[in-house]
């Protein structure tokens, strides 16, 4: 990558991670033990699909650090710090796998969103297992794996759907930008 393209990638990454951090503060809905419905995945996934896997993973990692620092850092130990913040937000960068693919922004959203869900799911079923309530949503909880599935799908499902809807609404007017065509010739 030439220096002009590197500067553009770093600048865009910093701006989009900052936008994600700001959007994470505007919670549409928040779960009692962490997790919320926000628009914060939009800028991180956009960056990953535009610039690729490596830069996307780095942007996700930086966003995870910022989330831990500025979103209250709700963790019960180093395992949940690493899992629920650093790893869960880093895997959003897997959306970069879809760079230059037809419908890449949508494929990337599903890849990054499902990867983030899976991390939260495993951390919830292992690290947070001791905090499983007897009843959740009127259902008797018998296994932390089922509880973690229900808990995490309640906010990750809407996050993925909202991100897909935002990209669908922006695809026609900003398609060239969403596909990364504007940076292909730098």
PDB file of C-alpha atoms in Angstrom:
ATOM      1  CA  UNK A   1       0.000   0.000   0.000  1.00  0.00           C
ATOM      2  CA  UNK A   2       1.458   3.391  -0.946  1.00  0.00           C
ATOM      3  CA  UNK A   3       1.822   6.138   1.678  1.00  0.00           C
ATOM      4  CA  UNK A   4      -1.157   8.147   0.383  1.00  0.00           C
ATOM      5  CA  UNK A   5      -3.391   5.096   0.654  1.00  0.00           C
ATOM      6  CA  UNK A   6      -2.005   4.271   4.136  1.00  0.00           C
ATOM      7  CA  UNK A   7      -2.723   7.776   5.379  1.00  0.00           C
ATOM      8  CA  UNK A   8      -6.234   7.585   3.940  1.00  0.00           C
ATOM      9  CA  UNK A   9      -6.820   4.188   5.588  1.00  0.00           C
ATOM     10  CA  UNK A  10      -5.529   5.361   8.989  1.00  0.00           C
ATOM     11  CA  UNK A  11      -7.506   8.598   8.873  1.00  0.00           C
ATOM     12  CA  UNK A  12     -10.686   6.888   7.798  1.00  0.00           C
ATOM     13  CA  UNK A  13     -10.161   4.203  10.442  1.00  0.00           C
ATOM     14  CA  UNK A  14      -9.740   6.779  13.193  1.00  0.00           C
ATOM     15  CA  UNK A  15     -12.835   8.693  12.098  1.00  0.00           C
ATOM     16  CA  UNK A  16     -15.011   5.599  11.769  1.00  0.00           C
ATOM     17  CA  UNK A  17     -13.888   4.137  15.103  1.00  0.00           C
ATOM     18  CA  UNK A  18     -14.634   7.515  16.715  1.00  0.00           C
ATOM     19  CA  UNK A  19     -18.055   7.502  15.043  1.00  0.00           C
ATOM     20  CA  UNK A  20     -18.667   3.970  16.344  1.00  0.00           C
ATOM     21  CA  UNK A  21     -17.747   5.070  19.859  1.00  0.00           C
ATOM     22  CA  UNK A  22     -20.147   8.017  19.684  1.00  0.00           C
ATOM     23  CA  UNK A  23     -22.928   5.828  18.271  1.00  0.00           C
ATOM     24  CA  UNK A  24     -22.365   3.305  21.067  1.00  0.00           C
ATOM     25  CA  UNK A  25     -23.366   5.981  23.573  1.00  0.00           C
ATOM     26  CA  UNK A  26     -26.757   6.418  21.874  1.00  0.00           C
ATOM     27  CA  UNK A  27     -28.386   3.248  23.139  1.00  0.00           C
ATOM     28  CA  UNK A  28     -31.713   2.269  21.644  1.00  0.00           C
ATOM     29  CA  UNK A  29     -32.085  -0.497  24.241  1.00  0.00           C
ATOM     30  CA  UNK A  30     -29.829  -1.963  26.925  1.00  0.00           C
ATOM     31  CA  UNK A  31     -29.742  -5.390  28.549  1.00  0.00           C
ATOM     32  CA  UNK A  32     -29.411  -5.632  32.351  1.00  0.00           C
ATOM     33  CA  UNK A  33     -26.028  -7.435  32.427  1.00  0.00           C
ATOM     34  CA  UNK A  34     -24.462  -5.720  29.440  1.00  0.00           C
ATOM     35  CA  UNK A  35     -25.133  -5.634  25.737  1.00  0.00           C
ATOM     36  CA  UNK A  36     -27.192  -3.028  23.966  1.00  0.00           C
ATOM     37  CA  UNK A  37     -28.845  -2.226  20.667  1.00  0.00           C
ATOM     38  CA  UNK A  38     -26.875   0.567  19.005  1.00  0.00           C
ATOM     39  CA  UNK A  39     -25.682   1.648  15.572  1.00  0.00           C
ATOM     40  CA  UNK A  40     -22.012   1.224  16.501  1.00  0.00           C
ATOM     41  CA  UNK A  41     -21.397  -1.801  14.264  1.00  0.00           C
ATOM     42  CA  UNK A  42     -22.137   0.245  11.129  1.00  0.00           C
ATOM     43  CA  UNK A  43     -18.868   2.254  10.985  1.00  0.00           C
ATOM     44  CA  UNK A  44     -16.632  -0.658  12.029  1.00  0.00           C
ATOM     45  CA  UNK A  45     -18.099  -3.034   9.449  1.00  0.00           C
ATOM     46  CA  UNK A  46     -18.035  -0.314   6.790  1.00  0.00           C
ATOM     47  CA  UNK A  47     -14.327   0.226   7.441  1.00  0.00           C
ATOM     48  CA  UNK A  48     -13.563  -3.500   7.363  1.00  0.00           C
ATOM     49  CA  UNK A  49     -15.374  -4.064   4.065  1.00  0.00           C
ATOM     50  CA  UNK A  50     -13.715  -1.007   2.486  1.00  0.00           C
ATOM     51  CA  UNK A  51     -10.146  -1.737   3.621  1.00  0.00           C
ATOM     52  CA  UNK A  52     -10.016  -5.488   4.207  1.00  0.00           C
ATOM     53  CA  UNK A  53      -9.431  -8.054   6.908  1.00  0.00           C
ATOM     54  CA  UNK A  54      -6.251  -6.769   8.598  1.00  0.00           C
ATOM     55  CA  UNK A  55      -7.301  -3.128   8.923  1.00  0.00           C
ATOM     56  CA  UNK A  56     -10.824  -4.256   9.876  1.00  0.00           C
ATOM     57  CA  UNK A  57      -9.549  -6.456  12.715  1.00  0.00           C
ATOM     58  CA  UNK A  58      -7.365  -3.609  13.983  1.00  0.00           C
ATOM     59  CA  UNK A  59     -10.283  -1.156  13.918  1.00  0.00           C
ATOM     60  CA  UNK A  60     -12.456  -3.668  15.767  1.00  0.00           C
ATOM     61  CA  UNK A  61      -9.742  -4.162  18.391  1.00  0.00           C
ATOM     62  CA  UNK A  62      -9.334  -0.415  18.938  1.00  0.00           C
ATOM     63  CA  UNK A  63     -13.108  -0.065  19.235  1.00  0.00           C
ATOM     64  CA  UNK A  64     -13.129  -2.904  21.796  1.00  0.00           C
ATOM     65  CA  UNK A  65     -10.506  -1.105  23.892  1.00  0.00           C
ATOM     66  CA  UNK A  66     -12.530   2.122  23.731  1.00  0.00           C
ATOM     67  CA  UNK A  67     -15.709   0.247  24.672  1.00  0.00           C
ATOM     68  CA  UNK A  68     -14.038  -1.193  27.752  1.00  0.00           C
ATOM     69  CA  UNK A  69     -12.576   2.168  28.752  1.00  0.00           C
ATOM     70  CA  UNK A  70     -15.568   4.411  28.116  1.00  0.00           C
ATOM     71  CA  UNK A  71     -18.635   2.180  28.311  1.00  0.00           C
ATOM     72  CA  UNK A  72     -18.141   1.262  31.939  1.00  0.00           C
ATOM     73  CA  UNK A  73     -16.037  -1.852  31.369  1.00  0.00           C
ATOM     74  CA  UNK A  74     -18.659  -4.228  32.769  1.00  0.00           C
ATOM     75  CA  UNK A  75     -16.573  -7.355  33.372  1.00  0.00           C
ATOM     76  CA  UNK A  76     -16.186  -9.935  36.141  1.00  0.00           C
ATOM     77  CA  UNK A  77     -12.567 -10.776  35.456  1.00  0.00           C
ATOM     78  CA  UNK A  78      -9.869 -10.780  32.839  1.00  0.00           C
ATOM     79  CA  UNK A  79     -11.679 -13.502  30.888  1.00  0.00           C
ATOM     80  CA  UNK A  80     -14.757 -11.380  30.344  1.00  0.00           C
ATOM     81  CA  UNK A  81     -12.625  -8.296  29.615  1.00  0.00           C
ATOM     82  CA  UNK A  82     -10.830 -10.156  26.849  1.00  0.00           C
ATOM     83  CA  UNK A  83     -13.904 -12.007  25.581  1.00  0.00           C
ATOM     84  CA  UNK A  84     -16.685  -9.429  25.844  1.00  0.00           C
ATOM     85  CA  UNK A  85     -14.611  -6.453  24.752  1.00  0.00           C
ATOM     86  CA  UNK A  86     -11.335  -7.163  22.981  1.00  0.00           C
ATOM     87  CA  UNK A  87     -12.262 -10.358  21.151  1.00  0.00           C
ATOM     88  CA  UNK A  88     -15.962  -9.650  20.561  1.00  0.00           C
ATOM     89  CA  UNK A  89     -15.329  -6.308  18.877  1.00  0.00           C
ATOM     90  CA  UNK A  90     -12.163  -7.421  17.074  1.00  0.00           C
ATOM     91  CA  UNK A  91     -14.086 -10.136  15.213  1.00  0.00           C
ATOM     92  CA  UNK A  92     -16.306  -7.456  13.669  1.00  0.00           C
ATOM     93  CA  UNK A  93     -13.266  -6.934  11.432  1.00  0.00           C
ATOM     94  CA  UNK A  94     -13.896 -10.356   9.890  1.00  0.00           C
ATOM     95  CA  UNK A  95     -16.330  -8.419   7.711  1.00  0.00           C
ATOM     96  CA  UNK A  96     -13.204  -7.517   5.724  1.00  0.00           C
ATOM     97  CA  UNK A  97     -13.309 -11.011   4.209  1.00  0.00           C
ATOM     98  CA  UNK A  98     -16.134  -9.684   2.019  1.00  0.00           C
ATOM     99  CA  UNK A  99     -14.033  -6.863   0.535  1.00  0.00           C
ATOM    100  CA  UNK A 100     -14.533  -6.535  -3.237  1.00  0.00           C
ATOM    101  CA  UNK A 101     -17.330  -9.130  -3.288  1.00  0.00           C
ATOM    102  CA  UNK A 102     -20.722  -8.524  -4.784  1.00  0.00           C
ATOM    103  CA  UNK A 103     -22.983  -7.536  -1.877  1.00  0.00           C
ATOM    104  CA  UNK A 104     -19.870  -7.426   0.313  1.00  0.00           C
ATOM    105  CA  UNK A 105     -21.281  -4.930   2.791  1.00  0.00           C
ATOM    106  CA  UNK A 106     -24.192  -7.277   3.516  1.00  0.00           C
ATOM    107  CA  UNK A 107     -22.091 -10.444   3.578  1.00  0.00           C
ATOM    108  CA  UNK A 108     -19.567  -8.662   5.810  1.00  0.00           C
ATOM    109  CA  UNK A 109     -22.310  -7.548   8.188  1.00  0.00           C
ATOM    110  CA  UNK A 110     -23.531 -11.103   8.600  1.00  0.00           C
ATOM    111  CA  UNK A 111     -19.995 -12.495   9.034  1.00  0.00           C
ATOM    112  CA  UNK A 112     -18.929  -9.833  11.545  1.00  0.00           C
ATOM    113  CA  UNK A 113     -22.240  -9.797  13.406  1.00  0.00           C
ATOM    114  CA  UNK A 114     -22.483 -13.580  13.722  1.00  0.00           C
ATOM    115  CA  UNK A 115     -18.828 -13.800  14.802  1.00  0.00           C
ATOM    116  CA  UNK A 116     -19.443 -11.190  17.510  1.00  0.00           C
ATOM    117  CA  UNK A 117     -22.580 -13.038  18.626  1.00  0.00           C
ATOM    118  CA  UNK A 118     -20.642 -16.321  18.864  1.00  0.00           C
ATOM    119  CA  UNK A 119     -17.962 -14.744  21.046  1.00  0.00           C
ATOM    120  CA  UNK A 120     -20.562 -13.251  23.408  1.00  0.00           C
ATOM    121  CA  UNK A 121     -22.426 -16.580  23.394  1.00  0.00           C
ATOM    122  CA  UNK A 122     -19.374 -18.622  24.448  1.00  0.00           C
ATOM    123  CA  UNK A 123     -18.277 -16.055  27.043  1.00  0.00           C
ATOM    124  CA  UNK A 124     -21.820 -15.904  28.404  1.00  0.00           C
ATOM    125  CA  UNK A 125     -22.107 -19.685  28.700  1.00  0.00           C
ATOM    126  CA  UNK A 126     -18.699 -20.122  30.337  1.00  0.00           C
ATOM    127  CA  UNK A 127     -17.501 -17.011  32.153  1.00  0.00           C
ATOM    128  CA  UNK A 128     -20.947 -15.667  33.102  1.00  0.00           C
ATOM    129  CA  UNK A 129     -22.509 -19.105  33.803  1.00  0.00           C
ATOM    130  CA  UNK A 130     -22.485 -18.603  37.576  1.00  0.00           C
ATOM    131  CA  UNK A 131     -24.806 -15.607  37.161  1.00  0.00           C
ATOM    132  CA  UNK A 132     -27.510 -17.472  35.239  1.00  0.00           C
ATOM    133  CA  UNK A 133     -30.930 -16.764  36.771  1.00  0.00           C
ATOM    134  CA  UNK A 134     -33.411 -19.530  37.532  1.00  0.00           C
ATOM    135  CA  UNK A 135     -35.934 -17.917  35.158  1.00  0.00           C
ATOM    136  CA  UNK A 136     -35.388 -15.715  32.129  1.00  0.00           C
ATOM    137  CA  UNK A 137     -38.211 -14.448  29.905  1.00  0.00           C
ATOM    138  CA  UNK A 138     -40.572 -16.691  31.845  1.00  0.00           C
ATOM    139  CA  UNK A 139     -38.551 -19.793  30.943  1.00  0.00           C
ATOM    140  CA  UNK A 140     -36.818 -21.976  33.526  1.00  0.00           C
ATOM    141  CA  UNK A 141     -33.101 -21.953  32.780  1.00  0.00           C
ATOM    142  CA  UNK A 142     -31.422 -25.349  33.041  1.00  0.00           C
ATOM    143  CA  UNK A 143     -28.195 -24.757  31.128  1.00  0.00           C
ATOM    144  CA  UNK A 144     -25.982 -21.688  30.730  1.00  0.00           C
ATOM    145  CA  UNK A 145     -25.675 -22.438  27.003  1.00  0.00           C
ATOM    146  CA  UNK A 146     -29.397 -21.956  26.437  1.00  0.00           C
ATOM    147  CA  UNK A 147     -29.486 -18.892  28.698  1.00  0.00           C
ATOM    148  CA  UNK A 148     -26.526 -17.326  26.884  1.00  0.00           C
ATOM    149  CA  UNK A 149     -28.171 -18.049  23.523  1.00  0.00           C
ATOM    150  CA  UNK A 150     -31.381 -16.276  24.554  1.00  0.00           C
ATOM    151  CA  UNK A 151     -29.656 -13.395  26.318  1.00  0.00           C
ATOM    152  CA  UNK A 152     -27.206 -12.591  23.529  1.00  0.00           C
ATOM    153  CA  UNK A 153     -29.628 -13.050  20.624  1.00  0.00           C
ATOM    154  CA  UNK A 154     -31.929 -10.451  22.226  1.00  0.00           C
ATOM    155  CA  UNK A 155     -29.474  -7.644  21.486  1.00  0.00           C
ATOM    156  CA  UNK A 156     -27.179  -9.076  18.805  1.00  0.00           C
ATOM    157  CA  UNK A 157     -30.073 -10.049  16.528  1.00  0.00           C
ATOM    158  CA  UNK A 158     -31.422  -6.476  16.423  1.00  0.00           C
ATOM    159  CA  UNK A 159     -27.877  -5.088  16.028  1.00  0.00           C
ATOM    160  CA  UNK A 160     -27.276  -7.234  12.949  1.00  0.00           C
ATOM    161  CA  UNK A 161     -30.699  -6.446  11.466  1.00  0.00           C
ATOM    162  CA  UNK A 162     -30.350  -2.690  12.092  1.00  0.00           C
ATOM    163  CA  UNK A 163     -26.891  -2.665  10.503  1.00  0.00           C
ATOM    164  CA  UNK A 164     -28.228  -4.492   7.438  1.00  0.00           C
ATOM    165  CA  UNK A 165     -31.150  -2.049   7.182  1.00  0.00           C
ATOM    166  CA  UNK A 166     -28.830   0.988   7.409  1.00  0.00           C
ATOM    167  CA  UNK A 167     -26.636  -0.396   4.628  1.00  0.00           C
ATOM    168  CA  UNK A 168     -29.691  -1.255   2.519  1.00  0.00           C
ATOM    169  CA  UNK A 169     -30.965   2.314   2.857  1.00  0.00           C
ATOM    170  CA  UNK A 170     -27.558   3.757   1.977  1.00  0.00           C
ATOM    171  CA  UNK A 171     -26.679   1.317  -0.796  1.00  0.00           C
ATOM    172  CA  UNK A 172     -28.216   3.165  -3.711  1.00  0.00           C
ATOM    173  CA  UNK A 173     -27.015   6.705  -2.881  1.00  0.00           C
ATOM    174  CA  UNK A 174     -23.634   5.633  -1.452  1.00  0.00           C
ATOM    175  CA  UNK A 175     -23.023   2.309  -3.195  1.00  0.00           C
ATOM    176  CA  UNK A 176     -19.637   3.280  -4.620  1.00  0.00           C
ATOM    177  CA  UNK A 177     -18.455   4.245  -1.137  1.00  0.00           C
ATOM    178  CA  UNK A 178     -19.942   1.148   0.525  1.00  0.00           C
ATOM    179  CA  UNK A 179     -18.218  -1.057  -2.055  1.00  0.00           C
ATOM    180  CA  UNK A 180     -14.874   0.733  -1.557  1.00  0.00           C
ATOM    181  CA  UNK A 181     -14.656   1.730  -5.205  1.00  0.00           C
ATOM    182  CA  UNK A 182     -13.501   5.242  -4.301  1.00  0.00           C
ATOM    183  CA  UNK A 183     -10.299   3.925  -2.691  1.00  0.00           C
ATOM    184  CA  UNK A 184      -9.513   1.195  -5.196  1.00  0.00           C
ATOM    185  CA  UNK A 185      -7.429   3.476  -7.431  1.00  0.00           C
ATOM    186  CA  UNK A 186      -5.453   5.353  -4.778  1.00  0.00           C
TER     187      UNK A 186
END
